Amino acid sequence: MKLEQALSLRSQLFVPALSEQFIAKAGTRGADAIIVDLEDAIAPDAKEAARRALPGVVERIAAQGLPVFVRVNNDPALLEADLAAALATPLAGILLPKTEEPAQVLEIAERTRHAGTSLVLLLESAVAVLRAVELASASDQVVGLVFGSEDYANGLGVVPTIESMRYPAHAVALAARAHGRAAWGVVGSLAEIEDLGLFGRMARTARHAGFTGALAIHPRQVAVLNEAFGASEAELAEAAGIVAAFDAAVAEGRGAIQHNGRMLDKPIVERARALLGKTRGRA
């Protein structure tokens, strides 16, 4: 997947590699992309079966018109076989969990380059968050960073709330955006599937921190993420108005530009253009 497309992804839904129910309905959930999971959603004694099923699963989901990522196991006993199976399929990218070592990122990035696909890094520990800048800049094959709040919180012995996750989430988003990568995650708990109002606040907080989208572990979360990281009709109309007002003023040679009671300077106009461009990228 190219970086421009990665930046446009609001929601990515996890689908277990061996779940026929979720595979069959993947294209109906409204997600911008699908992550076929070989890691947490697959029992240890089913890992080999999941690898064997992977080519057919990826093909079926891709046929539904969706980009497909694969989350592999970052375990020495499993990683090589997972990568071999995943990179033999037409993927949007590899999702590498428990990323901490820039050297490992560089090695796997070269393999994704040769396979013609991309790499996404899942940062799930204090070490990973503190190395976020190094990890984001390890290779131009990296198109995005994901903040894994659940494992991060477990490592610190805290509950993943908006308040407790605010600093690490900002650190991951800043590292990703400073290097032009996409940033995915919520400021809080990805496990929140009942209180969708709270989940929406976590997602909107993430958007305001610089995240471009997030992952969903349940189909109910997808619409919430699409709304939180998307643009409303009112926001799009305002952005279009800003761009039109600025372009008209430039054409007329005017320096001071006002629109709806605001002075328009370069950052405001660039933000409006970016919003319109991101929306077009999903069309």
Short mmCIF file of C-alpha atoms in Angstrom, two decimals, residues 17 35-42 47 50-51 69-87 93-99 119-122:
data_model
loop_
_atom_site.label_atom_id
_atom_site.label_comp_id
_atom_site.label_asym_id
_atom_site.label_seq_id
_atom_site.Cartn_x
_atom_site.Cartn_y
_atom_site.Cartn_z
CA ALA A 17 -7.92 -16.08 9.69
CA ILE A 35 -6.53 -7.07 8.96
CA VAL A 36 -6.42 -10.85 8.76
CA ASP A 37 -5.15 -11.97 12.14
CA LEU A 38 -2.66 -14.78 12.67
CA GLU A 39 -1.78 -13.63 16.19
CA ASP A 40 -4.14 -13.10 19.14
CA ALA A 41 -7.27 -14.45 17.43
CA ILE A 42 -5.65 -17.80 16.60
CA LYS A 47 -1.41 -21.46 13.82
CA ALA A 50 -4.32 -20.46 9.75
CA ARG A 51 -1.21 -20.15 7.57
CA PHE A 69 -3.21 -6.49 5.86
CA VAL A 70 -1.98 -9.55 7.77
CA ARG A 71 -0.95 -9.41 11.43
CA VAL A 72 1.81 -11.95 11.96
CA ASN A 73 3.20 -13.35 15.21
CA ASN A 74 6.36 -11.59 16.40
CA ASP A 75 7.65 -14.75 18.04
CA PRO A 76 10.89 -16.39 16.83
CA ALA A 77 9.13 -19.74 16.63
CA LEU A 78 6.34 -18.38 14.42
CA LEU A 79 7.46 -15.23 12.64
CA GLU A 80 9.40 -16.75 9.75
CA ALA A 81 6.61 -19.12 8.73
CA ASP A 82 4.02 -16.35 9.10
CA LEU A 83 6.01 -13.97 6.90
CA ALA A 84 6.60 -16.62 4.25
CA ALA A 85 2.88 -17.36 4.06
CA ALA A 86 1.78 -13.74 4.15
CA LEU A 87 4.29 -12.34 1.67
CA GLY A 93 0.90 -4.78 4.01
CA ILE A 94 2.29 -6.69 6.98
CA LEU A 95 1.26 -5.64 10.50
CA LEU A 96 4.17 -6.42 12.83
CA PRO A 97 3.08 -6.60 16.49
CA LYS A 98 5.21 -6.04 19.57
CA THR A 99 7.71 -3.99 17.59
CA LEU A 119 4.92 -2.53 6.61
CA VAL A 120 2.91 -1.28 9.60
CA LEU A 121 4.37 -1.33 13.11
CA LEU A 122 2.35 -2.04 16.25
#
